[in-house]
Short mmCIF file of C-alpha atoms in Angstrom, two decimals:
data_model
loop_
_atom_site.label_atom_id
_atom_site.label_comp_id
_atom_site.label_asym_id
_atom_site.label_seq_id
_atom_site.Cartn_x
_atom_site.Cartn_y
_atom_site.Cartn_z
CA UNK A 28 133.45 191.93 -5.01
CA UNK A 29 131.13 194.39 -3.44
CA UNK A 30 131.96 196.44 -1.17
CA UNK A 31 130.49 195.66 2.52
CA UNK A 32 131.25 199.14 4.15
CA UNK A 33 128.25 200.20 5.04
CA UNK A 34 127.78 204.67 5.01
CA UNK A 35 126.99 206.23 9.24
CA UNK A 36 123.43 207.47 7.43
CA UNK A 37 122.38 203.49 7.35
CA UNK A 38 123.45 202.55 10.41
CA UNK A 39 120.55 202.05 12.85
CA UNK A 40 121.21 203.25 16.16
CA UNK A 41 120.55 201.35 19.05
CA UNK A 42 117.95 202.45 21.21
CA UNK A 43 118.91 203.92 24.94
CA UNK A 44 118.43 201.79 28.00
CA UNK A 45 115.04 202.54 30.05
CA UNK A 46 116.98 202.69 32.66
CA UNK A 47 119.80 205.00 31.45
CA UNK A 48 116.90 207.70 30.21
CA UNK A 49 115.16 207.44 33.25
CA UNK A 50 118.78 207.78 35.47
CA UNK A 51 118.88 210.89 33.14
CA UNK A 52 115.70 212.31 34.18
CA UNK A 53 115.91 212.03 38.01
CA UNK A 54 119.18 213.64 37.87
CA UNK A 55 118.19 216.39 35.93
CA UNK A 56 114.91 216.82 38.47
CA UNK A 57 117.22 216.30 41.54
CA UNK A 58 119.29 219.28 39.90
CA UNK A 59 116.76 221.66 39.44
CA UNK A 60 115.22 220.76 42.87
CA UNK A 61 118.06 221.35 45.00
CA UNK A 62 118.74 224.72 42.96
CA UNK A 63 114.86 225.99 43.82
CA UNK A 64 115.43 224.85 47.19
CA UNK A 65 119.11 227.05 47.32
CA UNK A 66 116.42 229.88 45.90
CA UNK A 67 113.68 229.20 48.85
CA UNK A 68 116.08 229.29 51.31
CA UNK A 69 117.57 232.68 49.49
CA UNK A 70 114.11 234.26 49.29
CA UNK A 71 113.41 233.10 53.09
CA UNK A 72 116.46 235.03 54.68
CA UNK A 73 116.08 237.85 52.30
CA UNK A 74 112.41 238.17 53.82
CA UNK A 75 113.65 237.49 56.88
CA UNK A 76 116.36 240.30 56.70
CA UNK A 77 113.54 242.47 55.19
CA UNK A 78 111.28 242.02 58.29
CA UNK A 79 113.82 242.87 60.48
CA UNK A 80 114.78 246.08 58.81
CA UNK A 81 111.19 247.18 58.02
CA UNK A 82 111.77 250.25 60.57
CA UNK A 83 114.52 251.28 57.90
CA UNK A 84 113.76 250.11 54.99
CA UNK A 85 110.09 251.62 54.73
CA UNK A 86 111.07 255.14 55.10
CA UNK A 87 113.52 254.62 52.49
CA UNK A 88 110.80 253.39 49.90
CA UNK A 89 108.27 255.42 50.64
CA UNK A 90 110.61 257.99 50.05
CA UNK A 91 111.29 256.56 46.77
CA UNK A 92 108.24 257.05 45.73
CA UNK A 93 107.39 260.51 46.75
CA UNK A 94 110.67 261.39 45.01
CA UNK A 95 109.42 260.25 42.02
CA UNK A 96 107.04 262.57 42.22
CA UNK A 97 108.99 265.19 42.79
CA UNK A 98 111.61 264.94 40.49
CA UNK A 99 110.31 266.39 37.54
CA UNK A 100 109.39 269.92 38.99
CA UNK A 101 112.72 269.70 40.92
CA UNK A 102 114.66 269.02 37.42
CA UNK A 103 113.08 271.26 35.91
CA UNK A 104 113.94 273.94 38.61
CA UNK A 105 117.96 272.66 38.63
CA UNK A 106 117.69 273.09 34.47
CA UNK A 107 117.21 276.63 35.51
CA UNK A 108 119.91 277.26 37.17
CA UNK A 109 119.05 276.57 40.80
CA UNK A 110 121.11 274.46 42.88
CA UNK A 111 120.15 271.05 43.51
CA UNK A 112 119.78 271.69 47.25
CA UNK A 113 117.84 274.78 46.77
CA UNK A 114 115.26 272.99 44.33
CA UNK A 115 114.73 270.19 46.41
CA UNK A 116 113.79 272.42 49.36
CA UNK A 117 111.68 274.67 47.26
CA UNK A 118 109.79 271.84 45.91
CA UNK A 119 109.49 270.03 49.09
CA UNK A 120 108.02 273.34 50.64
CA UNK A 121 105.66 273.34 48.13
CA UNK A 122 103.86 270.10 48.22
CA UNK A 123 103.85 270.24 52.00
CA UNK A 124 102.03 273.66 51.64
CA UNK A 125 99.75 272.09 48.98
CA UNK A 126 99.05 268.77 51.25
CA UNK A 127 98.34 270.98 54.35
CA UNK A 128 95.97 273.45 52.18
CA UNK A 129 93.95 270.66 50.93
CA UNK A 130 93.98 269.36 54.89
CA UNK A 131 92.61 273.23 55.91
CA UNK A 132 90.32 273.05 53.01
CA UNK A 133 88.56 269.68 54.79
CA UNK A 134 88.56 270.60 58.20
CA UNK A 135 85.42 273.06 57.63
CA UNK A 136 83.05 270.85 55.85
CA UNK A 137 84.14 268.55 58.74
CA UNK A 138 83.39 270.39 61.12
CA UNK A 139 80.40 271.99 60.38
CA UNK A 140 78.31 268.97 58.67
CA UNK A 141 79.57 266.22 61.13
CA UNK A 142 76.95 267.38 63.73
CA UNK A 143 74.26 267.60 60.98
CA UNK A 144 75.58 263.82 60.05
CA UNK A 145 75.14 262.76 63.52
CA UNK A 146 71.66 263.81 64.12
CA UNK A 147 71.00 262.01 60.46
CA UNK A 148 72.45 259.02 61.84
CA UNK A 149 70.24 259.42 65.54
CA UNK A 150 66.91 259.92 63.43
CA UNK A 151 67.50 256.63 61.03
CA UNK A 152 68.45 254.87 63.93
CA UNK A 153 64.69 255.78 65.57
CA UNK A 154 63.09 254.79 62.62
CA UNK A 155 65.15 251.63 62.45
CA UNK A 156 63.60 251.05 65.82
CA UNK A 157 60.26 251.84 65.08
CA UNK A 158 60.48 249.91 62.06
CA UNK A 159 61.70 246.79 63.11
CA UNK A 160 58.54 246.98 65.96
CA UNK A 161 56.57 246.66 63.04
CA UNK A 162 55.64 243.46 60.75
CA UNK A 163 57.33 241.19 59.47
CA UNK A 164 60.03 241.71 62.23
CA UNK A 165 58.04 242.30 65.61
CA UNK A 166 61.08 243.28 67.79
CA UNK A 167 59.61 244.78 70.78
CA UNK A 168 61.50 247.90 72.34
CA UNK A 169 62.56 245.30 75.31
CA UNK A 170 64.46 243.40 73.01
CA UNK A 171 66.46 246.52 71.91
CA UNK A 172 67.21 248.02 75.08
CA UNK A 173 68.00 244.83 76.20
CA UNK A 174 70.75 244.33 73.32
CA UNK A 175 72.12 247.92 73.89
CA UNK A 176 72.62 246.82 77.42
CA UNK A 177 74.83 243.76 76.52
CA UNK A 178 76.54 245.88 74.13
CA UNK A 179 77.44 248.15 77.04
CA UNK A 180 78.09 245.79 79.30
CA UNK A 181 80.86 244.14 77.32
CA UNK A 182 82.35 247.55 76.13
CA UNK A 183 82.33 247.91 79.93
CA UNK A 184 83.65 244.79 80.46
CA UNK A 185 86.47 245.53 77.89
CA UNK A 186 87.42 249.03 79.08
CA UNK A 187 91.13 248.02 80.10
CA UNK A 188 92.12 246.45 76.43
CA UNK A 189 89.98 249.71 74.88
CA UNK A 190 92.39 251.75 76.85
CA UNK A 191 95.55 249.83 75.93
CA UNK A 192 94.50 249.92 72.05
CA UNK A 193 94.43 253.70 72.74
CA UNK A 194 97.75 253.63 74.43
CA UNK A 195 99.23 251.74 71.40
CA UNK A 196 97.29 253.84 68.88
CA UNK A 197 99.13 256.96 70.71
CA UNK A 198 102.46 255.41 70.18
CA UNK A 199 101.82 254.48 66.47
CA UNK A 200 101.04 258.13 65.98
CA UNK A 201 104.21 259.65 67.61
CA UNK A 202 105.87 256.52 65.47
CA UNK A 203 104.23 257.65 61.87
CA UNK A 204 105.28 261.48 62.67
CA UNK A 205 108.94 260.14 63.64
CA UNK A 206 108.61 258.27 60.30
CA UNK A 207 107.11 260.89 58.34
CA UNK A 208 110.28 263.61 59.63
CA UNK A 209 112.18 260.71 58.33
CA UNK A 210 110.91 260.39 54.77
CA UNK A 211 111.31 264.08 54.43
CA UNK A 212 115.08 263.93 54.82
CA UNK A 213 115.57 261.18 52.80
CA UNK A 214 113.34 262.58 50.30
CA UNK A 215 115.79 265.59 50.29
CA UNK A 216 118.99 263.99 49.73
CA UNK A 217 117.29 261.97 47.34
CA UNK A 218 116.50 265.00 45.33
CA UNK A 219 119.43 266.63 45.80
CA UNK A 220 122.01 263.93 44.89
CA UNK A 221 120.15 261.19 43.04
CA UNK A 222 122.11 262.26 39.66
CA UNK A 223 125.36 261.02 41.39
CA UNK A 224 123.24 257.89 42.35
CA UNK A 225 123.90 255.69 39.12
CA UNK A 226 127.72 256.82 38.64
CA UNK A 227 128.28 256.02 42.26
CA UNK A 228 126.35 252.67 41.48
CA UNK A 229 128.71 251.90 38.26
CA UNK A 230 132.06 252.47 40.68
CA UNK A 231 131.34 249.97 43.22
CA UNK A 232 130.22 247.14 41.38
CA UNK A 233 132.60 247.71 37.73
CA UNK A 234 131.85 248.30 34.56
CA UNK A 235 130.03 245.04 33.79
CA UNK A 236 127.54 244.83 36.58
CA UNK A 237 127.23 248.44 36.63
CA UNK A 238 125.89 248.41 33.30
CA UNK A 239 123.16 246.17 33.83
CA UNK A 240 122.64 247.85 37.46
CA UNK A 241 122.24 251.26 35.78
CA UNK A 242 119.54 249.77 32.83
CA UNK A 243 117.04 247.83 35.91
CA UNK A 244 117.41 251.16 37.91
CA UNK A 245 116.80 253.47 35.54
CA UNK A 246 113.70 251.10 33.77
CA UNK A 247 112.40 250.65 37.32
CA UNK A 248 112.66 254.15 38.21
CA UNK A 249 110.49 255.17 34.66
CA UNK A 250 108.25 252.61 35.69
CA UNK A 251 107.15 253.57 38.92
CA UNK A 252 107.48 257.73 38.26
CA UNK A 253 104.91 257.34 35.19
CA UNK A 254 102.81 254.86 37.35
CA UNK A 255 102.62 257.08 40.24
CA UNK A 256 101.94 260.07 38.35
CA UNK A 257 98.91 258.52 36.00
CA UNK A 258 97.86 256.89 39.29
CA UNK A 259 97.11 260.04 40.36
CA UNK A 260 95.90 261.75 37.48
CA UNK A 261 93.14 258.53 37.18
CA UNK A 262 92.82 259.51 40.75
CA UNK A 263 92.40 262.93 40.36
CA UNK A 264 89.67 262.34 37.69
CA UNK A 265 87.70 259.60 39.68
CA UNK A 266 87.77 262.63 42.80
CA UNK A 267 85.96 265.14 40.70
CA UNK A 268 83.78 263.26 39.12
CA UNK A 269 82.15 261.23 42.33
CA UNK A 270 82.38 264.83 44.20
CA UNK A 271 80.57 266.63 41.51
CA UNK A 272 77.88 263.84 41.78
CA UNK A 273 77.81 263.93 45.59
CA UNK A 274 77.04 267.94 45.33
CA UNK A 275 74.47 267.66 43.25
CA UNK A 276 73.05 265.06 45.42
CA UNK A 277 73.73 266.87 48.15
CA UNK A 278 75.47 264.59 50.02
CA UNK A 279 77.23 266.20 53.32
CA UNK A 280 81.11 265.68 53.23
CA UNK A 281 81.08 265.89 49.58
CA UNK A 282 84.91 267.61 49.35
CA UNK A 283 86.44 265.18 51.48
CA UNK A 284 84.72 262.23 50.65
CA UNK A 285 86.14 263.35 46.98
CA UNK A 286 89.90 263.57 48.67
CA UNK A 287 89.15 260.30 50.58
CA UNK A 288 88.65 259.20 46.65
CA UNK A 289 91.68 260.23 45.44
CA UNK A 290 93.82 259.16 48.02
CA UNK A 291 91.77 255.88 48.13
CA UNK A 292 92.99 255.55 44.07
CA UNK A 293 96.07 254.96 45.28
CA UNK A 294 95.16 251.40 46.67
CA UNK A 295 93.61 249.53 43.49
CA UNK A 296 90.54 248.22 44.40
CA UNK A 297 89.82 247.95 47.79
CA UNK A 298 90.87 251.93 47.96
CA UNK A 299 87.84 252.20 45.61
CA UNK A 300 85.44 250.02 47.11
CA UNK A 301 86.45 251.24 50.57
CA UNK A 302 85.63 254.80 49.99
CA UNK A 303 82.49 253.96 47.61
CA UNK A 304 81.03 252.23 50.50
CA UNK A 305 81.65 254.83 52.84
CA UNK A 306 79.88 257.20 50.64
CA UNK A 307 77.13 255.19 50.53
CA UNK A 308 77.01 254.46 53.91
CA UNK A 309 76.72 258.54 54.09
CA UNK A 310 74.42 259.26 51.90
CA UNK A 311 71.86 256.31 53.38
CA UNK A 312 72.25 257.67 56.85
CA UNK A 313 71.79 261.45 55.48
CA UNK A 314 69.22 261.26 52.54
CA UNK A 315 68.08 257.87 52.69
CA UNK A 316 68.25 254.57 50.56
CA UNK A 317 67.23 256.45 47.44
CA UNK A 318 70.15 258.83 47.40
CA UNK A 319 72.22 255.63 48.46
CA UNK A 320 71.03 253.79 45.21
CA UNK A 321 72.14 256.58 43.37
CA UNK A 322 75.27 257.59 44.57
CA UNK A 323 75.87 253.49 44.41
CA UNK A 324 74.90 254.17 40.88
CA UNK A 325 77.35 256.70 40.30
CA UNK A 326 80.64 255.12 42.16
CA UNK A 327 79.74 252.05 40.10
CA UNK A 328 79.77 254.03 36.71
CA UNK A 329 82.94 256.03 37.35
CA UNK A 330 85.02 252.60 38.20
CA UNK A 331 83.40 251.31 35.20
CA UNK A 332 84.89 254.89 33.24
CA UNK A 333 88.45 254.32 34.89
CA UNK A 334 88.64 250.76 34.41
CA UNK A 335 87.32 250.89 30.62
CA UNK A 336 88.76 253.97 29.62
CA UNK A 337 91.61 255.79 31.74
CA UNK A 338 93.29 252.93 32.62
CA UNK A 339 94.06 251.58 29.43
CA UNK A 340 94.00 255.09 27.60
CA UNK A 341 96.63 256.49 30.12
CA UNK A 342 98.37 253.49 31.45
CA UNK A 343 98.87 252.05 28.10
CA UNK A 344 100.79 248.84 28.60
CA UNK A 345 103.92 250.29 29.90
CA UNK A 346 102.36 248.20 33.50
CA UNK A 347 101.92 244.79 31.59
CA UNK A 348 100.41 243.56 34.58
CA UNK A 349 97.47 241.44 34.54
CA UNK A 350 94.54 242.53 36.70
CA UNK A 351 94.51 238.90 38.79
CA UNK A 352 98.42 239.82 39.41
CA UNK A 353 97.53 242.96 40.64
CA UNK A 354 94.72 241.77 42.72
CA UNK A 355 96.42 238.90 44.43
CA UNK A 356 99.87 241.69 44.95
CA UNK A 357 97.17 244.13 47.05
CA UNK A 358 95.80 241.02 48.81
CA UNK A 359 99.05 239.87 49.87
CA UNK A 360 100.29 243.06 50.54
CA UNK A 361 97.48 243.90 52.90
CA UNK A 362 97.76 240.66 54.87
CA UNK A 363 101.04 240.70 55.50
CA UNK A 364 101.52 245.10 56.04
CA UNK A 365 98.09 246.17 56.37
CA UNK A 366 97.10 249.43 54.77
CA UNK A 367 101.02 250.25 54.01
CA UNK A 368 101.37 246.67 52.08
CA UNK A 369 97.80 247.50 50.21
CA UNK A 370 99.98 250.80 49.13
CA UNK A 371 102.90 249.60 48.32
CA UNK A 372 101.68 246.60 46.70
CA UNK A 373 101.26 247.58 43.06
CA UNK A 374 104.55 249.49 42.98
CA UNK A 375 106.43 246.61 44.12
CA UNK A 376 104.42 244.43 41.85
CA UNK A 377 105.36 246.81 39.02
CA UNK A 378 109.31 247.07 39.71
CA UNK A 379 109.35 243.22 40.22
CA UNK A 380 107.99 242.54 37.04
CA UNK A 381 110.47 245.16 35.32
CA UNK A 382 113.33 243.14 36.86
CA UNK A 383 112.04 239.88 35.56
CA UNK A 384 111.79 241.49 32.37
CA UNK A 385 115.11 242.71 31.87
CA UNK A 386 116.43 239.06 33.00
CA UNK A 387 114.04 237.40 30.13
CA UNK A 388 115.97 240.04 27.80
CA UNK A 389 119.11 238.74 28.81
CA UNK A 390 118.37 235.30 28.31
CA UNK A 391 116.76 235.60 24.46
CA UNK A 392 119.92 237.99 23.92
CA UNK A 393 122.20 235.26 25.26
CA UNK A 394 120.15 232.46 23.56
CA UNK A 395 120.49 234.12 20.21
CA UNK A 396 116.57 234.79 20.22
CA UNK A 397 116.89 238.28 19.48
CA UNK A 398 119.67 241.04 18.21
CA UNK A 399 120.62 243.70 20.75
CA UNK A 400 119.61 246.16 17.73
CA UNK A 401 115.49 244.82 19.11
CA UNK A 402 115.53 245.47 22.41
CA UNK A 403 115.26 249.34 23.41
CA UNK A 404 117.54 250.10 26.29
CA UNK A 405 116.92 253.18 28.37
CA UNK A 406 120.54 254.29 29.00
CA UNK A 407 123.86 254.01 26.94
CA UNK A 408 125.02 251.32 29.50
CA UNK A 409 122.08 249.26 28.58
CA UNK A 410 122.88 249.58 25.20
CA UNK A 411 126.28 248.52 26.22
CA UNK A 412 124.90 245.34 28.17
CA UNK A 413 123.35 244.53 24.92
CA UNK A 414 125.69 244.14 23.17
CA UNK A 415 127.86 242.48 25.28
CA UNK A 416 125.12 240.07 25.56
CA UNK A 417 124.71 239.35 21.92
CA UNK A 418 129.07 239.42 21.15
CA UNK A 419 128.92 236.09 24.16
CA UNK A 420 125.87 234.70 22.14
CA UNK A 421 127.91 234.70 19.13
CA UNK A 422 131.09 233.25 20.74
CA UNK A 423 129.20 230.08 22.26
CA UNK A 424 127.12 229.42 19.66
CA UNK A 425 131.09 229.53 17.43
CA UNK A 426 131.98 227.22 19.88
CA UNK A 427 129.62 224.94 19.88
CA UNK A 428 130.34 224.23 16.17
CA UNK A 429 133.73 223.76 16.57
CA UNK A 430 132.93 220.91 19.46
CA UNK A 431 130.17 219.67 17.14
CA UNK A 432 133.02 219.81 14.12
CA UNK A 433 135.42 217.86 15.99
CA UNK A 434 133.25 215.36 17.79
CA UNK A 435 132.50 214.68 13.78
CA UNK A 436 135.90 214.70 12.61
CA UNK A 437 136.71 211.90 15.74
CA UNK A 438 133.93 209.46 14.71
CA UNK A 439 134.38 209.63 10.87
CA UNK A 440 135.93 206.85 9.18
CA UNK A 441 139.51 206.10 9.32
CA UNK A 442 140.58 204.50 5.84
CA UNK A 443 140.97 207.84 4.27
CA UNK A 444 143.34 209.68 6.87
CA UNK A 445 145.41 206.14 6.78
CA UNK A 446 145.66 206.38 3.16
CA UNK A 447 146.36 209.88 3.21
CA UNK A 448 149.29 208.85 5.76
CA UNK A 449 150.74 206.52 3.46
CA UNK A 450 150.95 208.98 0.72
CA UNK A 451 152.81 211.13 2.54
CA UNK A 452 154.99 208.62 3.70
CA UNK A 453 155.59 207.61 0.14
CA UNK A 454 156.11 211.45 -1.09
CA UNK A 455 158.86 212.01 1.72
CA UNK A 456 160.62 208.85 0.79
CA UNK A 457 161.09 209.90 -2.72
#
């Protein structure tokens, strides 16, 4: 007689309920919306917080960012010997004197071709006038005086809010030099003790998240040193060549429409297009639309030189930022902060993406995507967090198996471990 047991392999399984697999998928959405909704609410009072603390926490990242600046001449000085309060004073001393020199350097040309700009700007406005009282236009000189005079009248008219915009732009000055005393400090202390930072870091929160604490800081802290610095040596570049075009059109302001440039660098594209149109707008009102086309000319060309060829000569890809990223980061950042959110935009944008980085790392090292001996930690304690990382891979993935081995070894068939019983039953009886 034939056998009827029939093997697992051709047994047809029956297929899931509709109802079951949709059940499955609402609760799985339901999930994963209430945990992005735990996240909004996170992000909300973390902005929140960070709005409320802006008066302390922008000093502290501005100073960041100057410090990574300085750093490198003040290790280099504390490699020598010096102590670490000692370099960071000396170096501190020395880009103030450097920033104030350039400052002196301006103040001349300012001075001394700002009256010559003026009268430039008086004469094109007369011919402006006497142009536009010619055809096609046909604007008599009543028309004109009479617009002048409702211009006055409302800047008359208006005198009390000019006068409290003053009053406020008074107080936001004494505010930036309270701020800018401020940064100094912390600059200071941050030169002086930031060795002790990541130890100090590593104590607090343990071993574990110190490790991964000390690999983010110190990957976010390469990142935005070696952005700042070939920031502004693209900067620096961009600056000499639009000034050495601007002298040899003779453009008045040259120099510090050529610092205006490299400051302006600093701000990705609307620093550039801000200061290219104000160069324009000088050389129109000072040599006329034909040095204007050509200066144009030459802004447009050296942005074409940066964006072509220093950016991704000098930047490399150690940014990986795409250029929409960067321009929607500066847009956002200059709606929300103004000209301080423009600046700070990119080198948020920049440590951000680091972060998210090092969290996809984590996950193909925990998923078994990739062996810690791929990635290329900065510090030992990354290293360490590797590894780590790649040991837990290994142990779920072992004990998955083991449930997957004994969900098999429950649903197999039963005749063979009830013969095997009766065996032994049979062997201990004789």
């Amino acid at each position: 007689m034939e056998s009827q047991h029939v093997s697992s392999a051709d047994q047809v399984t029956p297929p899931r309920d509709r109802g079951a697999v949709i059940g499955d998928g609402v609760t799985w959405l339901a999930q994963w919306s209430l945990r992005l909704v735990l996240i909004a609410v996170g992000a909300a009072l973390l902005w929140w917080m960070l709005a409320a603390l802006w008066v302390g926490v922008f000093p502290v990242i501005l100073a960041l960012i100057v410090a990574t600046v300085l750093w490198p001449p003040t290790a280099w000085l504390r490699r020598r010997g010096l102590p670490g309060a000692l370099a960071a004073v000396l170096v501190i001393l020395g880009s103030l004197v450097a920033f104030f020199g350039v400052l002196g350097a301006i103040t001349p040309s300012l001075v001394s071709q700002s009256g010559e700009l003026a009268d430039s700007a008086s004469q094109g406005l007369t011919k402006l006038q006497d142009r536009l009282g010619q055809e096609p236009f046909n604007v008599d000189n009543e028309t004109i005086d009479q617009g002048v005079q409702t211009a006055t009248t409302w800047l008359q008219d208006r005198g009390g809010e000019i006068a409290s915009g003053a009053l406020t732009g008074a107080s936001a000055v004494g505010s930036g030099l309270v701020t800018l005393v401020l940064v100094l400090v912390l600059v200071f202390f941050f030169l002086k003790d930031g060795p002790d930072f990541l130890p100090f870091v590593r104590r607090v929160s343990g071993e574990q998240a110190g490790a991964h604490l000390t690999e983010v800081s110190t990957r976010a802290w390469n990142t935005l040193s070696g952005f700042i610095r070939t920031q502004a040596l693209v900067s620096g570049v961009d600056a000499v060549l639009i000034g050495i075009g601007l002298v040899v059109l003779q453009v008045p302001l040259a120099f510090a429409l050529a610092v205006l440039t490299f400051f302006g660098g600093f701000i990705p594209i609307v620093g550039a297009f801000a200061v290219g149109a104000l160069a324009v707008l000088v050389a129109l009102v000072a040599q006329g639309p034909m040095t204007a086309l050509f200066v144009l000319i030459l802004i447009i060309a050296v942005q074409q030189i940066e964006g072509n060829v220093l950016q991704p000569f000098l930047q490399g890809r150690s940014m990986q930022l795409h250029a929409g990223i960067i321009l929607l980061a500066v847009a956002v950042g200059s709606t929300v902060f103004g000209i301080v959110g423009a600046f700070l935009a990119v080198p948020v944008a920049a440590v951000g993406a680091v972060v998210l980085r090092y969290l996809s790392e984590q996950v193909e090292l925990r998923s078994g995507g990739v062996a810690a001996a791929a990635v290329s930690p900065d510090t030992d304690e990354g290293v360490t967090a590797a590894e780590r990382a790649e040991q837990a891979s290994v142990a779920e993935r072992e004990a998955a198996d083991e449930a997957e081995e004994s969900e098999q070894g429950d649903g197999r068939d039963t005749t063979g471990g009830l013969l095997s019983g009766v065996k032994g039953l049979l062997t201990r009886k004789r």
